[in-house]
């Protein structure tokens, strides 16, 4: 049995949501999803996993055509596992290694904070997201962080994103748990908007 076959995500934890002022680009209320995860690895190793294309290919929901570790760097980010890959060009707006990384992925502001904690790293992600997708996003990032931890531990289980993550049994449970935690109705998948497009 492989590590991936044995992998089961833990319960929904370390997440909260905040309503922002205004709307996102789709005339939808703008919300911020905040996820915190404690990893057993030092900030320098986690920073590499957040910024280097070879590491991102192991765990992130996008591929990068260049490093994200320098302010002003322009990098193309391509969604993974989507029926039609979406390529967005981003410019890194903050890269204080190994503490803070900021850029935009599509319409999503991404802010990563790394804090040394107990021999490892407390990793915090802030990302804006449409309210109806917030539980799904939390479930997806939860699994990404688990895959990241396995990757850094030398026991890779392979990237689990997009439709592969949604088909994965643990994602459905996490989606429902985060929806309950956030006090929102668990969205059905696929959402009505996705069915029409």
PDB file of C-alpha atoms in Angstrom:
ATOM      1  CA  UNK A   1       0.000   0.000   0.000  1.00  0.00           C
ATOM      2  CA  UNK A   2       1.392   3.411  -0.984  1.00  0.00           C
ATOM      3  CA  UNK A   3       1.502   6.481   1.252  1.00  0.00           C
ATOM      4  CA  UNK A   4      -1.238   8.023  -0.919  1.00  0.00           C
ATOM      5  CA  UNK A   5      -3.537   5.022  -0.392  1.00  0.00           C
ATOM      6  CA  UNK A   6      -3.000   5.343   3.354  1.00  0.00           C
ATOM      7  CA  UNK A   7      -3.533   9.117   3.416  1.00  0.00           C
ATOM      8  CA  UNK A   8      -6.669  10.372   5.135  1.00  0.00           C
ATOM      9  CA  UNK A   9      -6.937  14.092   5.915  1.00  0.00           C
ATOM     10  CA  UNK A  10      -7.524  15.059   9.513  1.00  0.00           C
ATOM     11  CA  UNK A  11     -10.515  17.091  10.665  1.00  0.00           C
ATOM     12  CA  UNK A  12     -11.184  20.644   9.501  1.00  0.00           C
ATOM     13  CA  UNK A  13      -9.032  22.959  11.608  1.00  0.00           C
ATOM     14  CA  UNK A  14      -6.971  26.113  11.601  1.00  0.00           C
ATOM     15  CA  UNK A  15      -9.254  28.119   9.311  1.00  0.00           C
ATOM     16  CA  UNK A  16     -11.383  31.215   9.603  1.00  0.00           C
ATOM     17  CA  UNK A  17     -13.060  33.665   7.245  1.00  0.00           C
ATOM     18  CA  UNK A  18     -13.343  37.452   7.190  1.00  0.00           C
ATOM     19  CA  UNK A  19     -15.634  39.550   5.050  1.00  0.00           C
ATOM     20  CA  UNK A  20     -13.808  42.271   3.130  1.00  0.00           C
ATOM     21  CA  UNK A  21     -15.260  45.528   1.978  1.00  0.00           C
ATOM     22  CA  UNK A  22     -16.387  45.628  -1.606  1.00  0.00           C
ATOM     23  CA  UNK A  23     -16.770  43.129  -4.393  1.00  0.00           C
ATOM     24  CA  UNK A  24     -14.399  40.947  -6.332  1.00  0.00           C
ATOM     25  CA  UNK A  25     -14.108  41.079 -10.141  1.00  0.00           C
ATOM     26  CA  UNK A  26     -17.228  38.898 -10.531  1.00  0.00           C
ATOM     27  CA  UNK A  27     -19.566  41.285  -8.624  1.00  0.00           C
ATOM     28  CA  UNK A  28     -19.557  38.824  -5.744  1.00  0.00           C
ATOM     29  CA  UNK A  29     -18.894  39.780  -2.134  1.00  0.00           C
ATOM     30  CA  UNK A  30     -15.200  39.502  -1.363  1.00  0.00           C
ATOM     31  CA  UNK A  31     -14.172  37.235   1.517  1.00  0.00           C
ATOM     32  CA  UNK A  32     -10.772  36.255   2.869  1.00  0.00           C
ATOM     33  CA  UNK A  33     -10.007  32.679   3.813  1.00  0.00           C
ATOM     34  CA  UNK A  34      -7.270  32.406   6.455  1.00  0.00           C
ATOM     35  CA  UNK A  35      -5.636  29.016   6.987  1.00  0.00           C
ATOM     36  CA  UNK A  36      -2.974  28.245   9.592  1.00  0.00           C
ATOM     37  CA  UNK A  37      -0.931  25.066   9.612  1.00  0.00           C
ATOM     38  CA  UNK A  38       2.027  24.054  11.748  1.00  0.00           C
ATOM     39  CA  UNK A  39       4.637  22.169   9.744  1.00  0.00           C
ATOM     40  CA  UNK A  40       7.580  20.181  11.098  1.00  0.00           C
ATOM     41  CA  UNK A  41      10.036  21.859   8.744  1.00  0.00           C
ATOM     42  CA  UNK A  42      12.098  25.071   9.130  1.00  0.00           C
ATOM     43  CA  UNK A  43      10.908  28.265   7.433  1.00  0.00           C
ATOM     44  CA  UNK A  44      13.732  28.141   4.865  1.00  0.00           C
ATOM     45  CA  UNK A  45      12.535  24.747   3.540  1.00  0.00           C
ATOM     46  CA  UNK A  46       8.890  25.823   3.533  1.00  0.00           C
ATOM     47  CA  UNK A  47       9.870  29.034   1.696  1.00  0.00           C
ATOM     48  CA  UNK A  48      11.503  26.969  -1.077  1.00  0.00           C
ATOM     49  CA  UNK A  49       8.338  24.863  -1.376  1.00  0.00           C
ATOM     50  CA  UNK A  50       6.230  28.040  -1.733  1.00  0.00           C
ATOM     51  CA  UNK A  51       8.459  29.718  -4.307  1.00  0.00           C
ATOM     52  CA  UNK A  52      10.343  27.176  -6.440  1.00  0.00           C
ATOM     53  CA  UNK A  53       8.622  25.621  -9.496  1.00  0.00           C
ATOM     54  CA  UNK A  54       9.965  22.090  -8.843  1.00  0.00           C
ATOM     55  CA  UNK A  55       8.506  22.116  -5.319  1.00  0.00           C
ATOM     56  CA  UNK A  56       5.204  23.734  -6.363  1.00  0.00           C
ATOM     57  CA  UNK A  57       4.679  20.900  -8.894  1.00  0.00           C
ATOM     58  CA  UNK A  58       4.585  18.472  -5.961  1.00  0.00           C
ATOM     59  CA  UNK A  59       1.751  20.045  -3.956  1.00  0.00           C
ATOM     60  CA  UNK A  60       0.253  23.348  -5.223  1.00  0.00           C
ATOM     61  CA  UNK A  61      -2.946  23.779  -7.276  1.00  0.00           C
ATOM     62  CA  UNK A  62      -0.905  25.607  -9.937  1.00  0.00           C
ATOM     63  CA  UNK A  63       2.392  25.302 -11.783  1.00  0.00           C
ATOM     64  CA  UNK A  64       4.774  28.258 -12.003  1.00  0.00           C
ATOM     65  CA  UNK A  65       7.106  28.933 -14.934  1.00  0.00           C
ATOM     66  CA  UNK A  66       9.595  30.714 -12.674  1.00  0.00           C
ATOM     67  CA  UNK A  67      10.531  31.359  -9.080  1.00  0.00           C
ATOM     68  CA  UNK A  68       8.261  33.436  -6.860  1.00  0.00           C
ATOM     69  CA  UNK A  69      11.073  34.430  -4.476  1.00  0.00           C
ATOM     70  CA  UNK A  70      11.906  37.914  -5.835  1.00  0.00           C
ATOM     71  CA  UNK A  71       9.885  41.134  -5.691  1.00  0.00           C
ATOM     72  CA  UNK A  72       9.004  42.256  -9.200  1.00  0.00           C
ATOM     73  CA  UNK A  73       9.400  38.792 -10.736  1.00  0.00           C
ATOM     74  CA  UNK A  74       6.754  38.116 -13.380  1.00  0.00           C
ATOM     75  CA  UNK A  75       5.628  34.487 -13.341  1.00  0.00           C
ATOM     76  CA  UNK A  76       2.936  32.587 -15.227  1.00  0.00           C
ATOM     77  CA  UNK A  77       0.767  30.423 -12.956  1.00  0.00           C
ATOM     78  CA  UNK A  78      -1.213  27.631 -14.619  1.00  0.00           C
ATOM     79  CA  UNK A  79      -4.046  25.834 -12.828  1.00  0.00           C
ATOM     80  CA  UNK A  80      -3.612  22.091 -12.546  1.00  0.00           C
ATOM     81  CA  UNK A  81      -6.400  19.589 -13.040  1.00  0.00           C
ATOM     82  CA  UNK A  82      -8.917  22.094 -14.395  1.00  0.00           C
ATOM     83  CA  UNK A  83     -10.896  20.994 -17.481  1.00  0.00           C
ATOM     84  CA  UNK A  84      -9.343  23.973 -19.291  1.00  0.00           C
ATOM     85  CA  UNK A  85      -6.022  25.131 -17.804  1.00  0.00           C
ATOM     86  CA  UNK A  86      -6.144  28.777 -16.807  1.00  0.00           C
ATOM     87  CA  UNK A  87      -2.916  30.727 -17.162  1.00  0.00           C
ATOM     88  CA  UNK A  88      -2.513  33.964 -15.251  1.00  0.00           C
ATOM     89  CA  UNK A  89       0.500  36.217 -15.141  1.00  0.00           C
ATOM     90  CA  UNK A  90       1.451  37.487 -11.713  1.00  0.00           C
ATOM     91  CA  UNK A  91       4.012  39.858 -10.340  1.00  0.00           C
ATOM     92  CA  UNK A  92       5.464  39.127  -6.922  1.00  0.00           C
ATOM     93  CA  UNK A  93       4.677  42.179  -4.766  1.00  0.00           C
ATOM     94  CA  UNK A  94       6.461  41.070  -1.599  1.00  0.00           C
ATOM     95  CA  UNK A  95       9.163  38.456  -0.985  1.00  0.00           C
ATOM     96  CA  UNK A  96      10.780  38.801   2.433  1.00  0.00           C
ATOM     97  CA  UNK A  97      12.482  35.385   2.637  1.00  0.00           C
ATOM     98  CA  UNK A  98      11.672  33.327   4.605  1.00  0.00           C
ATOM     99  CA  UNK A  99       8.878  35.293   6.265  1.00  0.00           C
ATOM    100  CA  UNK A 100       6.307  36.873   3.888  1.00  0.00           C
ATOM    101  CA  UNK A 101       5.352  36.213   0.266  1.00  0.00           C
ATOM    102  CA  UNK A 102       2.631  38.087  -1.651  1.00  0.00           C
ATOM    103  CA  UNK A 103       1.325  37.850  -5.209  1.00  0.00           C
ATOM    104  CA  UNK A 104      -1.969  37.598  -7.081  1.00  0.00           C
ATOM    105  CA  UNK A 105      -3.269  34.338  -8.596  1.00  0.00           C
ATOM    106  CA  UNK A 106      -6.036  35.176 -11.043  1.00  0.00           C
ATOM    107  CA  UNK A 107      -8.436  37.323  -9.004  1.00  0.00           C
ATOM    108  CA  UNK A 108      -7.075  35.955  -5.711  1.00  0.00           C
ATOM    109  CA  UNK A 109      -4.676  37.920  -3.531  1.00  0.00           C
ATOM    110  CA  UNK A 110      -2.270  35.449  -1.931  1.00  0.00           C
ATOM    111  CA  UNK A 111      -0.350  36.280   1.232  1.00  0.00           C
ATOM    112  CA  UNK A 112       1.841  33.666   2.909  1.00  0.00           C
ATOM    113  CA  UNK A 113       3.419  34.238   6.321  1.00  0.00           C
ATOM    114  CA  UNK A 114       6.028  31.883   7.778  1.00  0.00           C
ATOM    115  CA  UNK A 115       6.952  32.000  11.470  1.00  0.00           C
ATOM    116  CA  UNK A 116       9.548  29.815  13.170  1.00  0.00           C
ATOM    117  CA  UNK A 117       7.638  27.740  15.695  1.00  0.00           C
ATOM    118  CA  UNK A 118       8.851  24.869  17.902  1.00  0.00           C
ATOM    119  CA  UNK A 119      11.565  23.727  15.492  1.00  0.00           C
ATOM    120  CA  UNK A 120       9.186  24.000  12.540  1.00  0.00           C
ATOM    121  CA  UNK A 121       7.052  26.635  10.837  1.00  0.00           C
ATOM    122  CA  UNK A 122       3.644  28.132  11.471  1.00  0.00           C
ATOM    123  CA  UNK A 123       2.382  28.774   7.935  1.00  0.00           C
ATOM    124  CA  UNK A 124      -0.520  31.187   7.416  1.00  0.00           C
ATOM    125  CA  UNK A 125      -2.251  31.744   4.085  1.00  0.00           C
ATOM    126  CA  UNK A 126      -4.628  34.649   3.427  1.00  0.00           C
ATOM    127  CA  UNK A 127      -6.509  34.443   0.133  1.00  0.00           C
ATOM    128  CA  UNK A 128      -9.627  36.211  -1.070  1.00  0.00           C
ATOM    129  CA  UNK A 129     -12.341  33.929  -2.447  1.00  0.00           C
ATOM    130  CA  UNK A 130     -15.998  34.020  -3.413  1.00  0.00           C
ATOM    131  CA  UNK A 131     -18.261  33.270  -0.435  1.00  0.00           C
ATOM    132  CA  UNK A 132     -19.990  30.329  -2.112  1.00  0.00           C
ATOM    133  CA  UNK A 133     -16.596  28.670  -2.727  1.00  0.00           C
ATOM    134  CA  UNK A 134     -15.025  29.315   0.687  1.00  0.00           C
ATOM    135  CA  UNK A 135     -15.620  25.858   2.228  1.00  0.00           C
ATOM    136  CA  UNK A 136     -14.450  24.169  -0.978  1.00  0.00           C
ATOM    137  CA  UNK A 137     -11.344  26.349  -1.008  1.00  0.00           C
ATOM    138  CA  UNK A 138     -10.589  25.540   2.628  1.00  0.00           C
ATOM    139  CA  UNK A 139     -10.957  21.805   1.908  1.00  0.00           C
ATOM    140  CA  UNK A 140      -8.673  22.068  -1.124  1.00  0.00           C
ATOM    141  CA  UNK A 141      -5.959  24.034   0.668  1.00  0.00           C
ATOM    142  CA  UNK A 142      -6.208  21.668   3.670  1.00  0.00           C
ATOM    143  CA  UNK A 143      -5.316  18.758   1.378  1.00  0.00           C
ATOM    144  CA  UNK A 144      -2.604  20.813  -0.382  1.00  0.00           C
ATOM    145  CA  UNK A 145      -0.984  21.553   2.993  1.00  0.00           C
ATOM    146  CA  UNK A 146      -1.058  17.843   3.903  1.00  0.00           C
ATOM    147  CA  UNK A 147       0.573  16.988   0.556  1.00  0.00           C
ATOM    148  CA  UNK A 148       3.146  19.762   1.165  1.00  0.00           C
ATOM    149  CA  UNK A 149       3.988  18.302   4.591  1.00  0.00           C
ATOM    150  CA  UNK A 150       4.441  14.813   3.102  1.00  0.00           C
ATOM    151  CA  UNK A 151       6.605  16.256   0.308  1.00  0.00           C
ATOM    152  CA  UNK A 152       8.877  18.074   2.752  1.00  0.00           C
ATOM    153  CA  UNK A 153       9.078  14.969   4.962  1.00  0.00           C
ATOM    154  CA  UNK A 154      10.391  12.876   2.067  1.00  0.00           C
ATOM    155  CA  UNK A 155       7.216  10.740   1.893  1.00  0.00           C
ATOM    156  CA  UNK A 156       5.503  12.286  -1.153  1.00  0.00           C
ATOM    157  CA  UNK A 157       1.929  11.236  -1.879  1.00  0.00           C
ATOM    158  CA  UNK A 158       1.579  13.224  -5.103  1.00  0.00           C
ATOM    159  CA  UNK A 159      -0.370  16.356  -5.828  1.00  0.00           C
ATOM    160  CA  UNK A 160      -4.137  16.132  -5.095  1.00  0.00           C
ATOM    161  CA  UNK A 161      -5.857  19.140  -6.683  1.00  0.00           C
ATOM    162  CA  UNK A 162      -8.847  20.046  -8.827  1.00  0.00           C
ATOM    163  CA  UNK A 163     -11.137  17.177  -9.841  1.00  0.00           C
ATOM    164  CA  UNK A 164      -8.735  14.614  -8.332  1.00  0.00           C
ATOM    165  CA  UNK A 165      -9.111  16.249  -4.918  1.00  0.00           C
ATOM    166  CA  UNK A 166     -12.884  16.545  -5.260  1.00  0.00           C
ATOM    167  CA  UNK A 167     -13.189  12.833  -6.116  1.00  0.00           C
ATOM    168  CA  UNK A 168     -11.039  12.016  -3.094  1.00  0.00           C
ATOM    169  CA  UNK A 169     -13.306  10.927  -0.213  1.00  0.00           C
ATOM    170  CA  UNK A 170     -11.654  13.141   2.379  1.00  0.00           C
ATOM    171  CA  UNK A 171     -12.375  16.292   0.370  1.00  0.00           C
ATOM    172  CA  UNK A 172     -16.160  15.833   0.578  1.00  0.00           C
ATOM    173  CA  UNK A 173     -15.952  15.410   4.361  1.00  0.00           C
ATOM    174  CA  UNK A 174     -13.679  18.445   4.743  1.00  0.00           C
ATOM    175  CA  UNK A 175     -15.954  20.565   2.544  1.00  0.00           C
ATOM    176  CA  UNK A 176     -18.915  19.757   4.833  1.00  0.00           C
ATOM    177  CA  UNK A 177     -16.873  20.270   8.030  1.00  0.00           C
ATOM    178  CA  UNK A 178     -15.542  23.667   6.931  1.00  0.00           C
ATOM    179  CA  UNK A 179     -19.015  24.780   5.810  1.00  0.00           C
ATOM    180  CA  UNK A 180     -20.360  23.894   9.257  1.00  0.00           C
ATOM    181  CA  UNK A 181     -17.412  25.596  10.973  1.00  0.00           C
ATOM    182  CA  UNK A 182     -17.968  28.777   8.920  1.00  0.00           C
ATOM    183  CA  UNK A 183     -21.740  28.719   9.493  1.00  0.00           C
ATOM    184  CA  UNK A 184     -22.598  28.428   5.807  1.00  0.00           C
ATOM    185  CA  UNK A 185     -24.566  25.902   3.812  1.00  0.00           C
ATOM    186  CA  UNK A 186     -22.363  23.157   2.373  1.00  0.00           C
ATOM    187  CA  UNK A 187     -22.329  23.775  -1.371  1.00  0.00           C
ATOM    188  CA  UNK A 188     -23.211  20.945  -3.716  1.00  0.00           C
ATOM    189  CA  UNK A 189     -20.631  20.070  -6.297  1.00  0.00           C
ATOM    190  CA  UNK A 190     -20.554  21.106  -9.044  1.00  0.00           C
ATOM    191  CA  UNK A 191     -22.054  24.515  -8.274  1.00  0.00           C
ATOM    192  CA  UNK A 192     -24.856  25.696 -10.559  1.00  0.00           C
ATOM    193  CA  UNK A 193     -22.627  28.322 -12.223  1.00  0.00           C
ATOM    194  CA  UNK A 194     -20.070  25.663 -13.179  1.00  0.00           C
ATOM    195  CA  UNK A 195     -22.784  23.406 -14.621  1.00  0.00           C
ATOM    196  CA  UNK A 196     -23.860  26.132 -17.067  1.00  0.00           C
ATOM    197  CA  UNK A 197     -20.386  27.108 -18.243  1.00  0.00           C
TER     198      UNK A 197
END
